XYZ file of N, CA and C in Angstrom:
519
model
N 73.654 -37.670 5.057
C 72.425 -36.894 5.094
C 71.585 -37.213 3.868
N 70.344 -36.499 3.613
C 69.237 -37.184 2.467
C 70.055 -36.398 1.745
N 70.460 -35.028 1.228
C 71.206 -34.399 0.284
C 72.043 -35.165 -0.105
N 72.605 -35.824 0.518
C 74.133 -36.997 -0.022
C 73.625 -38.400 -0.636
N 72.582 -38.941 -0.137
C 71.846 -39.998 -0.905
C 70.920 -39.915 -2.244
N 70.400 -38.501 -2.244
C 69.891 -38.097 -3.314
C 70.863 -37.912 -4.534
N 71.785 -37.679 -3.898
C 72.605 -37.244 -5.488
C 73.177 -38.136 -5.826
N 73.428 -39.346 -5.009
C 73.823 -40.660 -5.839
C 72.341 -41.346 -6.336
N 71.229 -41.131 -6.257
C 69.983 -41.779 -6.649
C 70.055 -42.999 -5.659
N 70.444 -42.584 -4.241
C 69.807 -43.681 -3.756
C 68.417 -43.172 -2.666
N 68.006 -44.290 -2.547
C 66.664 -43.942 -1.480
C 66.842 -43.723 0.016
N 66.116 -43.031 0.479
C 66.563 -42.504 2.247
C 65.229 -43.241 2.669
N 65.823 -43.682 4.196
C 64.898 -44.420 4.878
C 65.364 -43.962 6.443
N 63.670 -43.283 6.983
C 64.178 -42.473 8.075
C 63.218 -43.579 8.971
N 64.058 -44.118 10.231
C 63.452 -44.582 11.441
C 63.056 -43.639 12.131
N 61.770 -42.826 12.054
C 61.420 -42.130 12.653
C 61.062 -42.527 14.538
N 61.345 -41.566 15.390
C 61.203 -42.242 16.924
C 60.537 -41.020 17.499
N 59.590 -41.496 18.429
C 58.980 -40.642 19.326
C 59.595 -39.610 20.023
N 59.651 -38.437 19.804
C 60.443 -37.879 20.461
C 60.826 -37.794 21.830
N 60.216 -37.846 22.996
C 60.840 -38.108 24.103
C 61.273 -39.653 24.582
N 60.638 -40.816 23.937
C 61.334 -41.726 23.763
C 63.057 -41.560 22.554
N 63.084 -41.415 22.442
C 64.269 -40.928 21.301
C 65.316 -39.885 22.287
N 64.944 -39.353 23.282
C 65.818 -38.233 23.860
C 66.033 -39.163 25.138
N 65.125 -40.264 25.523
C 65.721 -40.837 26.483
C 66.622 -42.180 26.222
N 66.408 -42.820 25.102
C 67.620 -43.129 24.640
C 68.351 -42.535 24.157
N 68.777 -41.679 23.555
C 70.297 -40.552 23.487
C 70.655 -40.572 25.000
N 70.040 -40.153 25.770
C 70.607 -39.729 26.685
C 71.237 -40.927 27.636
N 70.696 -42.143 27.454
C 71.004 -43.376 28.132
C 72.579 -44.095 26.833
N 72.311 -43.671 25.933
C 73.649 -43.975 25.182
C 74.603 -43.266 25.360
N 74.461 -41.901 25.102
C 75.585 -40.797 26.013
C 75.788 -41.424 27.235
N 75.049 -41.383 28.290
C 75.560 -41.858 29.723
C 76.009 -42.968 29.227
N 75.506 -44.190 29.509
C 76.527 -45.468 29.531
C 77.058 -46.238 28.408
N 76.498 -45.564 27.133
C 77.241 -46.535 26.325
C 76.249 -46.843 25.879
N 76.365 -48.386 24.961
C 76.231 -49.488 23.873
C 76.354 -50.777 24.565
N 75.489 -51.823 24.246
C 75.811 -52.946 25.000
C 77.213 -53.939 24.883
N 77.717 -53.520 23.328
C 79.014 -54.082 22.574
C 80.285 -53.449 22.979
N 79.879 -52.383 23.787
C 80.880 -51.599 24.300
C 81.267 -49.952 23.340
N 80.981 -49.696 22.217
C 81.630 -48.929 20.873
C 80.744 -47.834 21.464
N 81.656 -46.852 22.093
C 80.917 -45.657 22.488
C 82.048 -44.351 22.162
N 81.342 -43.203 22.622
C 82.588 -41.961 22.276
C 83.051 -41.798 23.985
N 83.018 -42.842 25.237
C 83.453 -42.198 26.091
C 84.515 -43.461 26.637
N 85.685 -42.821 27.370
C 86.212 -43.683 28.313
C 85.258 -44.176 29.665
N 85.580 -45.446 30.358
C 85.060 -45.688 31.542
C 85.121 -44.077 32.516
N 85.753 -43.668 32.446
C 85.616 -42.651 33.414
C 84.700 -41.201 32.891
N 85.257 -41.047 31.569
C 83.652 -40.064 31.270
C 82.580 -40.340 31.699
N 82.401 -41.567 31.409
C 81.418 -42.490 31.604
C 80.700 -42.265 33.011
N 81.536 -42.475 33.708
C 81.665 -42.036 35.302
C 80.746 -40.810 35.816
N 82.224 -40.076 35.015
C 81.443 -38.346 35.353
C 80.044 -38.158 34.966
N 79.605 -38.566 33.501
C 78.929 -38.218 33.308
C 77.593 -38.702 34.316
N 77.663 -39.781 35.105
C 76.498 -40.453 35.881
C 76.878 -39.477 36.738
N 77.578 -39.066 37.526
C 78.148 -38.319 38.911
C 77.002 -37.049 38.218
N 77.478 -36.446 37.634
C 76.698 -34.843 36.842
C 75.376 -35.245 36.442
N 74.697 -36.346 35.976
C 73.649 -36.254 35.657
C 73.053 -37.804 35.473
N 72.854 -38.210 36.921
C 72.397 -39.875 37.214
C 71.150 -39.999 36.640
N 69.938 -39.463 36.002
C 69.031 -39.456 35.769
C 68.863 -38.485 34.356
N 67.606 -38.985 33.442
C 67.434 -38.106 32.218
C 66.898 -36.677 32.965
N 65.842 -36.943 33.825
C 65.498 -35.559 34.414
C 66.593 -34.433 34.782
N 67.471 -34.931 35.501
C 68.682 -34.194 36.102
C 69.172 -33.497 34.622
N 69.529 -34.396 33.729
C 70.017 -33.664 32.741
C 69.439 -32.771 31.846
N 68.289 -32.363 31.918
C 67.019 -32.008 31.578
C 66.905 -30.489 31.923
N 67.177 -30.681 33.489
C 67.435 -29.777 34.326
C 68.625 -28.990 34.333
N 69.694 -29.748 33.965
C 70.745 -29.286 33.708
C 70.797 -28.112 32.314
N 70.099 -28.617 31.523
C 70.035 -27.777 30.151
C 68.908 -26.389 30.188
N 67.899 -27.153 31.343
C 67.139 -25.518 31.743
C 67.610 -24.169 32.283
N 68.577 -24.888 33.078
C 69.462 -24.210 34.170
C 70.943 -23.579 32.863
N 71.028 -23.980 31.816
C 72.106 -23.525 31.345
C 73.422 -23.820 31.938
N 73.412 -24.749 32.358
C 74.714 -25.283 32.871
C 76.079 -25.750 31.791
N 77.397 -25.342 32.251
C 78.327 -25.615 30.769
C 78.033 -26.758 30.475
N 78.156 -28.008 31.253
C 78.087 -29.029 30.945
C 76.938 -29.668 30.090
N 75.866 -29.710 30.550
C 74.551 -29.581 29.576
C 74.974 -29.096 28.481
N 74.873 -27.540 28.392
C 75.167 -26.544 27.023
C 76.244 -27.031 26.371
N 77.401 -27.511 26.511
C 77.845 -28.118 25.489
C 77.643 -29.609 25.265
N 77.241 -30.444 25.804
C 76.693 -31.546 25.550
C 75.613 -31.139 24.114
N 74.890 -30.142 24.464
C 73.591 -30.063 23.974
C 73.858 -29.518 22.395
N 75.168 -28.620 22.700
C 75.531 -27.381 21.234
C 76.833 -27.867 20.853
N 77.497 -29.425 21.081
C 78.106 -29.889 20.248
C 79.934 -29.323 20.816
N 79.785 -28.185 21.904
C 80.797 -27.311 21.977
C 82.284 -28.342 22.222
N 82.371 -29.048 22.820
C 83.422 -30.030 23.155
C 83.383 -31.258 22.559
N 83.883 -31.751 22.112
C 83.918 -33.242 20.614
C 84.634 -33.755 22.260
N 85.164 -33.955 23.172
C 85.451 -35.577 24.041
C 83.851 -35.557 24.853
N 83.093 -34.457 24.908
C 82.015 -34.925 25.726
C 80.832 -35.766 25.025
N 80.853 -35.559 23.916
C 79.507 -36.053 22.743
C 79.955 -35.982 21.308
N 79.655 -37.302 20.483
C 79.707 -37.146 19.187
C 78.957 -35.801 18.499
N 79.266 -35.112 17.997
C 78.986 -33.702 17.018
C 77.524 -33.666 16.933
N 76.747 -34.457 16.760
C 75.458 -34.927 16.231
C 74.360 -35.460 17.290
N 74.812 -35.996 18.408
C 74.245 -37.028 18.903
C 72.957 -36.729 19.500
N 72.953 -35.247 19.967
C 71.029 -34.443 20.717
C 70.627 -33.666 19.406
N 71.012 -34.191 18.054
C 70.729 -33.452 17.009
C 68.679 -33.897 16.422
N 68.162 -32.918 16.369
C 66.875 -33.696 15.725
C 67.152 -34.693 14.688
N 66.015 -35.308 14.524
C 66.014 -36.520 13.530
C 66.183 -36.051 12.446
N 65.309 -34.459 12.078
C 64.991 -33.759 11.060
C 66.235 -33.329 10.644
N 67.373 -33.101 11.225
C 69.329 -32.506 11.089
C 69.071 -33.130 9.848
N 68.615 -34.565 9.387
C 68.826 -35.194 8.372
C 68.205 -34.978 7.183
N 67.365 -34.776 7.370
C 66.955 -34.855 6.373
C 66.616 -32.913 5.099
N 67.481 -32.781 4.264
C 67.895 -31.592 4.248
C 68.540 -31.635 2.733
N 67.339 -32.909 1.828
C 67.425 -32.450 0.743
C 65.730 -32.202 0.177
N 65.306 -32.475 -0.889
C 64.059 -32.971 -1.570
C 62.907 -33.456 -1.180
N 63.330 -34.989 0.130
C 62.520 -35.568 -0.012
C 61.794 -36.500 -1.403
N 62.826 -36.136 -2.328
C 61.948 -36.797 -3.185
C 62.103 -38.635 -3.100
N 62.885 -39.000 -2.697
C 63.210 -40.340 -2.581
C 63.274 -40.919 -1.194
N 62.521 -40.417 -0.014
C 62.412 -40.895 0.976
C 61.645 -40.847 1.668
N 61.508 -42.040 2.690
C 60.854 -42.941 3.052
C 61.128 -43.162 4.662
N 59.707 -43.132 5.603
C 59.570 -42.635 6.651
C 58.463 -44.772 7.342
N 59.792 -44.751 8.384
C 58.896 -45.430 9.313
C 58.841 -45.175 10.520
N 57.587 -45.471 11.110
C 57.253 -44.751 12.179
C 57.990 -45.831 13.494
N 58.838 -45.690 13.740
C 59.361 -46.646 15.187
C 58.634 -47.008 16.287
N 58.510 -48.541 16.265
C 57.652 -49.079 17.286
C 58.403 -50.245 17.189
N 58.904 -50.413 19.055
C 59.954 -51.915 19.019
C 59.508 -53.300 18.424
N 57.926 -52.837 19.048
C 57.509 -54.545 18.922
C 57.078 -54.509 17.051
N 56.745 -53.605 16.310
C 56.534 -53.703 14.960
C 57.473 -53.663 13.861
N 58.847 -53.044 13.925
C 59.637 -52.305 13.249
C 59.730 -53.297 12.361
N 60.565 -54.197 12.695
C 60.944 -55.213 11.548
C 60.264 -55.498 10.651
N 58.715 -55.483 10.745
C 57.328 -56.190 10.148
C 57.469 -54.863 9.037
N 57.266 -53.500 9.486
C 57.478 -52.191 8.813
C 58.188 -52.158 7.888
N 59.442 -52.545 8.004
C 60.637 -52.392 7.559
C 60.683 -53.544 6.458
N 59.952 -54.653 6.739
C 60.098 -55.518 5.211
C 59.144 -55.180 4.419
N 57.776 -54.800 5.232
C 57.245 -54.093 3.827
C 57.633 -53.141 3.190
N 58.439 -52.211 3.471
C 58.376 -50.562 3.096
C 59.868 -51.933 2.118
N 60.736 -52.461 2.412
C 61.794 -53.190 1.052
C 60.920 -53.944 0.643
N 59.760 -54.374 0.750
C 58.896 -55.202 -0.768
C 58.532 -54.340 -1.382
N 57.944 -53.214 -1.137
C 57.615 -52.185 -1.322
C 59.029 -51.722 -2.791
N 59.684 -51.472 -2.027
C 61.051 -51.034 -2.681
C 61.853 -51.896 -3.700
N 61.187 -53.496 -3.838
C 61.635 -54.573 -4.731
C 62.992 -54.700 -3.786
N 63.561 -54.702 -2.889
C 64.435 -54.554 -2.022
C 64.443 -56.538 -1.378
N 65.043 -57.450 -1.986
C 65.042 -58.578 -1.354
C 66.230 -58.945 -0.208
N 65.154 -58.391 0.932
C 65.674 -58.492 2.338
C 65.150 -58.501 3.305
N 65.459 -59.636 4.124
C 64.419 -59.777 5.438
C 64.573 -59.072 6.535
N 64.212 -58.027 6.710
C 64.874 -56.904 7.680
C 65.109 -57.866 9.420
N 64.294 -58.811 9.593
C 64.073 -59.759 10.714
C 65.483 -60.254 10.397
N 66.628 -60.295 9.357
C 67.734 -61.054 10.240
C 68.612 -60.246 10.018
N 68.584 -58.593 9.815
C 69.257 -57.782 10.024
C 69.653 -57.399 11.799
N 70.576 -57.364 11.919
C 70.694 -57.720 12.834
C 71.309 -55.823 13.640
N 70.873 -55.865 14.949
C 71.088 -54.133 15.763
C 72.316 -54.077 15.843
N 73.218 -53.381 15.443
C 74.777 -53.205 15.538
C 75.121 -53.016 16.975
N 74.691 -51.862 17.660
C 75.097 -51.414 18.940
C 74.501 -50.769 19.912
N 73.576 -51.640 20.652
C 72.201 -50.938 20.930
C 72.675 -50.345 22.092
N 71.778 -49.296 22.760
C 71.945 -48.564 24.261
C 71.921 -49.911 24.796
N 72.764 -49.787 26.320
C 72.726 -50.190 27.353
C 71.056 -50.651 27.916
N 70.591 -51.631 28.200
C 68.780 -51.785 28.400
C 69.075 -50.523 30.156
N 67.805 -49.837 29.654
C 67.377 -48.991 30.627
C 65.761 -49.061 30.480
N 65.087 -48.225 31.775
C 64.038 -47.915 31.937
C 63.856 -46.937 30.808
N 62.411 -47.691 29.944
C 62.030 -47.046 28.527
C 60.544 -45.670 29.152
N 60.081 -45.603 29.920
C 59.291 -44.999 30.650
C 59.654 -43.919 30.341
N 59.231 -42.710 30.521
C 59.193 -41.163 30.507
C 58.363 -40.779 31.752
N 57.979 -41.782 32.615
C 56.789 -41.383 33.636
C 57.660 -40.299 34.405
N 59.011 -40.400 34.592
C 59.892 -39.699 35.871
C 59.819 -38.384 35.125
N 59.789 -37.903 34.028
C 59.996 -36.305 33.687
C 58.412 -35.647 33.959
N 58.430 -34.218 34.604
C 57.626 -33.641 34.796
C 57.123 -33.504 33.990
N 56.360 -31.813 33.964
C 55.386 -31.242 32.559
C 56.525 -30.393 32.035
N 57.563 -29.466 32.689
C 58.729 -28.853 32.397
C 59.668 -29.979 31.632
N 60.031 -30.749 32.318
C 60.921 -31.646 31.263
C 60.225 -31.883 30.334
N 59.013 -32.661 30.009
C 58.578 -32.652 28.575
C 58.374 -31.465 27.580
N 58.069 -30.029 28.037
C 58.265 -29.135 27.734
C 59.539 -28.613 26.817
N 60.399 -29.010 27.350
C 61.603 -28.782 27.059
C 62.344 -29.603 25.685
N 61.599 -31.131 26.197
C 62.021 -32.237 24.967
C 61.274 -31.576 23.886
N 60.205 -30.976 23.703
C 59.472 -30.950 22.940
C 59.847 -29.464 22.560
N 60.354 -28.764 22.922
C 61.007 -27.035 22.060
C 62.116 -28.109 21.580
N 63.366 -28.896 22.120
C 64.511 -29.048 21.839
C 64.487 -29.706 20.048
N 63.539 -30.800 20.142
C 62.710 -31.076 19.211
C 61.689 -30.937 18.424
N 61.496 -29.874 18.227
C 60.433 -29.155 18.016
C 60.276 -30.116 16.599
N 61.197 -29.696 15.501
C 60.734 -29.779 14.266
C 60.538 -31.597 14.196
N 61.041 -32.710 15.005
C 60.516 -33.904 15.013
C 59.205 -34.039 15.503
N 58.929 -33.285 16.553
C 57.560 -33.688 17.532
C 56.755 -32.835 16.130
N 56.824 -31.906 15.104
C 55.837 -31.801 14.038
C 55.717 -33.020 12.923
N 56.758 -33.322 12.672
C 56.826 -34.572 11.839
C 56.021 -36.126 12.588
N 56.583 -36.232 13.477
C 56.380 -37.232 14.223
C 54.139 -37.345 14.508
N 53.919 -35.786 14.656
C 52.360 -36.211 14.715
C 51.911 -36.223 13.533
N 52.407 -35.505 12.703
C 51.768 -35.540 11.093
C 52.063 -37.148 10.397
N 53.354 -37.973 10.949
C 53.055 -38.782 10.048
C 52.661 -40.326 10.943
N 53.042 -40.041 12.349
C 53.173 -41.408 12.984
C 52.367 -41.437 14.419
N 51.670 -40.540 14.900
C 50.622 -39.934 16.242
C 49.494 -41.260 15.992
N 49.309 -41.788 16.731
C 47.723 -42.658 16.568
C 48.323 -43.998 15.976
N 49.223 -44.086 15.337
C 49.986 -45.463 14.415
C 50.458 -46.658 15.453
């Protein structure tokens, strides 16, 4: 967390992400995984979890509806269904000062370009371009067109305190 980097004096660097883009990848990494395979589920969670909720909407729905499954997905309640953290806001993190950190606004086709300035910036000699993605989601449909005005509704209470961050520092960018 930024509290834990601050007190060693190092600098925090938050990939900030759109929030309902950001909830539909969680939710496409929960369902199927990582392309490298390194996930928190067996093939058959894996399973269930498409059987219970084949679509981000469904699961969406699922959490409106208060369903167990949702609700603890969502509140962390069962550690074999979801890592502790994983529908946590971006903001979970950040929860010291601020005084030493540093915000980029996530955009696929720009990031890297972002990301070496903000380390020139930082005297940081590193080409973020051959850093390479450890374990990306499974490629899915990046769209949000399929969620209603209720599902976005919903992304946007669940996330509340990102979707404030997110227009104050990265809306129009």
């Amino acid at each position: 967390t930024e509290r834990t980097h601050e007190r060693h004096g190092r600098p925090v660097l938050l990939l900030l992400r759109e929030p309902h883009g950001r909830f539909l990848s969680q939710y496409h990494y929960w369902r199927d995984g990582a392309t490298k395979g390194a996930n928190v589920h067996t093939p058959a969670q894996r399973e269930e979890n498409r059987r219970l909720f084949p679509t981000a909407a469904s699961f969406v729905d699922g959490a409106l509806r208060r369903t167990w499954f949702a609700s603890a997905v969502l509140n962390k309640q069962t550690s074999w269904i979801v890592w502790g953290a994983h529908f946590q806001p971006q903001t979970h993190w950040l929860d010291g000062e601020h005084n030493n950190t540093w915000v980029v606004c996530y955009s696929a086709t720009t990031l890297a370009a972002r990301v070496d300035e903000l380390l020139r910036h930082l005297h940081v000699p590193c080409d973020a371009r051959r850093i390479p993605t450890t374990n990306p989601t499974v490629a899915y449909d990046q769209t949000v067109a399929h969620f209603n005005r209720t599902h976005m509704d919903w992304i946007e209470s669940h996330y509340r305190s990102d979707v404030v961050l997110w227009d104050a520092l990265c809306a129009g960018r």
